[in-house]
mmCIF file of N, CA and C in Angstrom:
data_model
loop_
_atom_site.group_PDB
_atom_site.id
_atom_site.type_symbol
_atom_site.label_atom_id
_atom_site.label_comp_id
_atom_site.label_asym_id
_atom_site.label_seq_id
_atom_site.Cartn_x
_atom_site.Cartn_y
_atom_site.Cartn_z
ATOM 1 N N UNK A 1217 120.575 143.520 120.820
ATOM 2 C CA UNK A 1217 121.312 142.325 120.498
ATOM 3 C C UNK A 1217 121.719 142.332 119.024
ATOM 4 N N UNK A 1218 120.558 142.598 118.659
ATOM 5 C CA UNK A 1218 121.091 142.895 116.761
ATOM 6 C C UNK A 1218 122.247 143.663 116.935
ATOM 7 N N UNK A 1219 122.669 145.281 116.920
ATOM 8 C CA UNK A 1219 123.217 146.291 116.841
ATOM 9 C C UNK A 1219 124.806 144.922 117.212
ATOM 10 N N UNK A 1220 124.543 144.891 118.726
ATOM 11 C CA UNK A 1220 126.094 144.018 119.053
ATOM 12 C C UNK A 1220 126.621 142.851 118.153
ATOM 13 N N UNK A 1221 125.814 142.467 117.263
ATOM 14 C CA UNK A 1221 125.609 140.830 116.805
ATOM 15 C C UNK A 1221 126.475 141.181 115.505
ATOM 16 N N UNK A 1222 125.806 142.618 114.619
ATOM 17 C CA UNK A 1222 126.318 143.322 113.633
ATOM 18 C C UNK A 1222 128.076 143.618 113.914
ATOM 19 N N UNK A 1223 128.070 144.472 114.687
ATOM 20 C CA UNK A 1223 129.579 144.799 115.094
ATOM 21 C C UNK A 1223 130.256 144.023 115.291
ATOM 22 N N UNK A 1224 130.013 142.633 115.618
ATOM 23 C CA UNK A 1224 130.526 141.658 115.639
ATOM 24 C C UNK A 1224 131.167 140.968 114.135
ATOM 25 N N UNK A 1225 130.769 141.011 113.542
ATOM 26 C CA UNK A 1225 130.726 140.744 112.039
ATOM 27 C C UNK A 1225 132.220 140.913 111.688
ATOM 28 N N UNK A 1226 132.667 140.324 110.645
ATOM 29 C CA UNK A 1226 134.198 140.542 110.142
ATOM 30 C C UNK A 1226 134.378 141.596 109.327
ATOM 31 N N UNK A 1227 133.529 141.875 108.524
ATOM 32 C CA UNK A 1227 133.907 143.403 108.000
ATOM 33 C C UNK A 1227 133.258 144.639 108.945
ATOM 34 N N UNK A 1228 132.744 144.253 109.493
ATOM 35 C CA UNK A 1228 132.867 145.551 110.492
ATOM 36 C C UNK A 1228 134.078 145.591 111.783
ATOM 37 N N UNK A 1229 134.339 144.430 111.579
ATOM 38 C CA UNK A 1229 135.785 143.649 113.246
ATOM 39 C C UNK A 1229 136.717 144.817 112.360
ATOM 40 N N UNK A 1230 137.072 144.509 111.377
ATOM 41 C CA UNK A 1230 138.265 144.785 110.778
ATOM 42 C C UNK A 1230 138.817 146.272 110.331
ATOM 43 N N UNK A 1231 138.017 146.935 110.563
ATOM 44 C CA UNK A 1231 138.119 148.088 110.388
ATOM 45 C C UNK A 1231 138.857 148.838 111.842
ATOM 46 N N UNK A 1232 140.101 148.832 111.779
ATOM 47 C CA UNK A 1232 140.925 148.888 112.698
ATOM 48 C C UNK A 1232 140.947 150.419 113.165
ATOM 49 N N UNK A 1233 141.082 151.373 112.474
ATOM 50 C CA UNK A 1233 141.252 152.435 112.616
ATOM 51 C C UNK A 1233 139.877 153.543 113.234
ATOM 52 N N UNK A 1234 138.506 153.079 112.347
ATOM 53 C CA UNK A 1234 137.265 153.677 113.141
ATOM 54 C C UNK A 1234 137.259 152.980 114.925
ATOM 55 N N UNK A 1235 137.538 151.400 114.840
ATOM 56 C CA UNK A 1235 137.597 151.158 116.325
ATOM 57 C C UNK A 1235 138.549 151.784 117.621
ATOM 58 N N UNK A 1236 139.277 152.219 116.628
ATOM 59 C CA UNK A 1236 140.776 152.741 117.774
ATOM 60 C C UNK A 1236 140.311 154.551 118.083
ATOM 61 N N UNK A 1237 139.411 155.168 116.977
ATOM 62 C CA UNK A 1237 138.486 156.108 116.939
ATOM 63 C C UNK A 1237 137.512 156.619 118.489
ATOM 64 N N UNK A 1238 137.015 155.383 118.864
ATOM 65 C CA UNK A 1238 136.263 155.119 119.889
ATOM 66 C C UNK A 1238 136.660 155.252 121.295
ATOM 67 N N UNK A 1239 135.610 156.313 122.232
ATOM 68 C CA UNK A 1239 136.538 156.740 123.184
ATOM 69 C C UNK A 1239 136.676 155.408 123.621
ATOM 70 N N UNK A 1240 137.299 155.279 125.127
ATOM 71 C CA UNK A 1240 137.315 154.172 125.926
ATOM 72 C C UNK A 1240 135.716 153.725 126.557
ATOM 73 N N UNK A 1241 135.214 155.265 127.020
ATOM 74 C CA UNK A 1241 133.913 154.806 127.562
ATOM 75 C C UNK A 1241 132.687 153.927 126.345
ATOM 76 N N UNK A 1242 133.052 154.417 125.292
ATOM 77 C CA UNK A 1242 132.263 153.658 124.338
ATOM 78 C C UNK A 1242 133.039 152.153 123.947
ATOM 79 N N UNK A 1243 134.193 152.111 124.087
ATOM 80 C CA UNK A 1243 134.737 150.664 124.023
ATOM 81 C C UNK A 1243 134.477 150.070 125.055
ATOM 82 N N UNK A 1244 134.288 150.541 126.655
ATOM 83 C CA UNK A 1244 133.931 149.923 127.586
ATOM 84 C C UNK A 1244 132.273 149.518 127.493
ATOM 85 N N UNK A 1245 131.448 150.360 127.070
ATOM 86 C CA UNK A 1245 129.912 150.378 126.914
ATOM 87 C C UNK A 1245 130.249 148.757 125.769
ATOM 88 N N UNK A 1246 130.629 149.109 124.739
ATOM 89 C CA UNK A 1246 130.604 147.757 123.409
ATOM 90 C C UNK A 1246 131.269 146.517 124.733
ATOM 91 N N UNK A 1247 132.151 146.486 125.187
ATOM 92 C CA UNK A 1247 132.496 145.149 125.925
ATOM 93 C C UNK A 1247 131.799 144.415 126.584
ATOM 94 N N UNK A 1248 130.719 145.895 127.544
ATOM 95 C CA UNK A 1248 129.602 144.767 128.817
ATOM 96 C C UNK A 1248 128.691 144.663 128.076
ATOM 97 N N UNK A 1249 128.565 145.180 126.720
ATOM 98 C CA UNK A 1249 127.155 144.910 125.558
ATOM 99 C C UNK A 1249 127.535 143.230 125.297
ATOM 100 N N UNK A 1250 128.869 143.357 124.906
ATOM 101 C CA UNK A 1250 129.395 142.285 123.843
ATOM 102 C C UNK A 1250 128.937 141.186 125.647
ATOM 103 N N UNK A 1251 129.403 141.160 126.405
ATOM 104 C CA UNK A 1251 129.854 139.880 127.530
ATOM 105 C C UNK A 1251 128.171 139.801 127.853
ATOM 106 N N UNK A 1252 127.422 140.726 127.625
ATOM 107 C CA UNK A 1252 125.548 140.671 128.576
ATOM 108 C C UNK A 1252 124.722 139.536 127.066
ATOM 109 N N UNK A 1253 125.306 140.017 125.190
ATOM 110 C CA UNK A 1253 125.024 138.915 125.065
ATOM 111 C C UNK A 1253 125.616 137.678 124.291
ATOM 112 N N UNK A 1254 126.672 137.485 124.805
ATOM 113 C CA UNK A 1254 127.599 136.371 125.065
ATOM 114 C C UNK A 1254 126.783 135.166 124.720
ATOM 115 N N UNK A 1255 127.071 134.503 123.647
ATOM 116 C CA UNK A 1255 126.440 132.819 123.543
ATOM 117 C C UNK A 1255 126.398 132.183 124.213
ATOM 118 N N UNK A 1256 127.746 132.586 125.140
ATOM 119 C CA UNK A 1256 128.565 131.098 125.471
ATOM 120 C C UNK A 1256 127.575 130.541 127.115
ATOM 121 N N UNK A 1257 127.664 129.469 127.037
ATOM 122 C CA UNK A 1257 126.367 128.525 127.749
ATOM 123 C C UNK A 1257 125.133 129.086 127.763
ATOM 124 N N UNK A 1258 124.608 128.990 126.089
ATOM 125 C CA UNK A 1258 123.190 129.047 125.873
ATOM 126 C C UNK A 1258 122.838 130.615 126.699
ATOM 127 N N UNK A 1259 123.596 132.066 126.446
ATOM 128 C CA UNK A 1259 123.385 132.910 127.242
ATOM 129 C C UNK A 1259 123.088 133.290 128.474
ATOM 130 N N UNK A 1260 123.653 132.821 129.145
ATOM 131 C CA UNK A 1260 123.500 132.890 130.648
ATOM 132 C C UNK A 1260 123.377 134.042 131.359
ATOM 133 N N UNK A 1261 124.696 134.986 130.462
ATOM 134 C CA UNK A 1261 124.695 136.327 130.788
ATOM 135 C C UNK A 1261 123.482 137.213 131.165
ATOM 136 N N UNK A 1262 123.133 136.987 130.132
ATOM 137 C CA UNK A 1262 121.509 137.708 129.625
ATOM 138 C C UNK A 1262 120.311 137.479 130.628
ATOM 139 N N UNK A 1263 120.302 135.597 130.688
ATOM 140 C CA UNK A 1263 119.064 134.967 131.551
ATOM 141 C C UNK A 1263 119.357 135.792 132.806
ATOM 142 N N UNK A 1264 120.571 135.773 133.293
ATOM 143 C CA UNK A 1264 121.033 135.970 134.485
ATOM 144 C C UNK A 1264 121.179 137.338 134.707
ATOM 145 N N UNK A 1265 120.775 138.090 133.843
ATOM 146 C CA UNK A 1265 120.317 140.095 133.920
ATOM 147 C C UNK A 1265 119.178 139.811 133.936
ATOM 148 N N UNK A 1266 118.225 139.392 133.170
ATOM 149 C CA UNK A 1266 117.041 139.221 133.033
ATOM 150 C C UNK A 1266 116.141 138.667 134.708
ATOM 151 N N UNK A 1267 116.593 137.738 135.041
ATOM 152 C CA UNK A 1267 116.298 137.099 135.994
ATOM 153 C C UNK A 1267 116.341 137.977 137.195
ATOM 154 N N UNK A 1268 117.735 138.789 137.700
ATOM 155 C CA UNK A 1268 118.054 139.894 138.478
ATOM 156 C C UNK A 1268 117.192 140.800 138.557
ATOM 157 N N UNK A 1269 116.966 141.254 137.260
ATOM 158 C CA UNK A 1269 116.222 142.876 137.225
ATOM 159 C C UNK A 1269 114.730 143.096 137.717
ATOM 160 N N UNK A 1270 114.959 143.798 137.868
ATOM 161 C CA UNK A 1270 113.600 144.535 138.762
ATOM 162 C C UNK A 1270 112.682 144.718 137.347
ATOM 163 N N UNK A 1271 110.987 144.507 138.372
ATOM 164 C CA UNK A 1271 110.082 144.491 137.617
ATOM 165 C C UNK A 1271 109.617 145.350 137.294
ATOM 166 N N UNK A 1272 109.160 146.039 136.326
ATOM 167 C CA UNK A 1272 108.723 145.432 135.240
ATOM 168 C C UNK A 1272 109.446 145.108 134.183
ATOM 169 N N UNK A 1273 110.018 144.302 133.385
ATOM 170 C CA UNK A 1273 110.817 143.727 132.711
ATOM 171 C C UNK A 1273 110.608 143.159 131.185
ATOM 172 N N UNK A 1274 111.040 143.757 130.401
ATOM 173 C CA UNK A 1274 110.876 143.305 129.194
ATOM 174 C C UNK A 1274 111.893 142.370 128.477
ATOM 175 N N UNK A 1275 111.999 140.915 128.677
ATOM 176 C CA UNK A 1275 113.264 140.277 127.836
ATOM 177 C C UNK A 1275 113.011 140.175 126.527
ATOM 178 N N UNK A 1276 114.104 139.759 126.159
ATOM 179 C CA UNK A 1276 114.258 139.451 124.665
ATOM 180 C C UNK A 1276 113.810 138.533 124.421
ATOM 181 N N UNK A 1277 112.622 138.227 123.661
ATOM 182 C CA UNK A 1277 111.891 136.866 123.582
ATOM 183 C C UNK A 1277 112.438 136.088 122.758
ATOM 184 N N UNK A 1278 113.431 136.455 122.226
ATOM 185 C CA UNK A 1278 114.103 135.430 120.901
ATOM 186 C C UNK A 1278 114.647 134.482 121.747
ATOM 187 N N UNK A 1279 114.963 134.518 122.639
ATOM 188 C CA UNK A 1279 116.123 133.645 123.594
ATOM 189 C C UNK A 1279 115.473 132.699 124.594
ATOM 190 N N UNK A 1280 114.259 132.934 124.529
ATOM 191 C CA UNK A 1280 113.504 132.307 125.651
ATOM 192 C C UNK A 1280 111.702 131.514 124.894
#
């Protein structure tokens, strides 16, 4: 979550040219990173991987 949270950042957004660098499969890997941890309604994304996944399971305790 850190790593995605970072890249997220405006001086790292903006760097147009290392991102266009990036195959597709690694822009596709950063997208379902970016949407799994998604803020938006109190992370749902996440609860809702978390919740799914098979046991044994380690969540992110920051969120919970």
């Amino acid at each position: 979550m850190a790593i995605v949270s970072a890249l997220h950042m405006q001086c790292i957004h903006r760097l147009n040219a290392t991102w266009s660098n990036l195959s597709s499969r690694d822009r596709h890997t950063f997208r379902k990173l970016s949407d799994l941890f998604s803020q938006e309604e109190n992370f749902i994304n996440l609860r809702s991987a978390v919740d799914n996944s098979r046991l044994p399971c380690i969540p992110y305790l920051g969120k919970f």
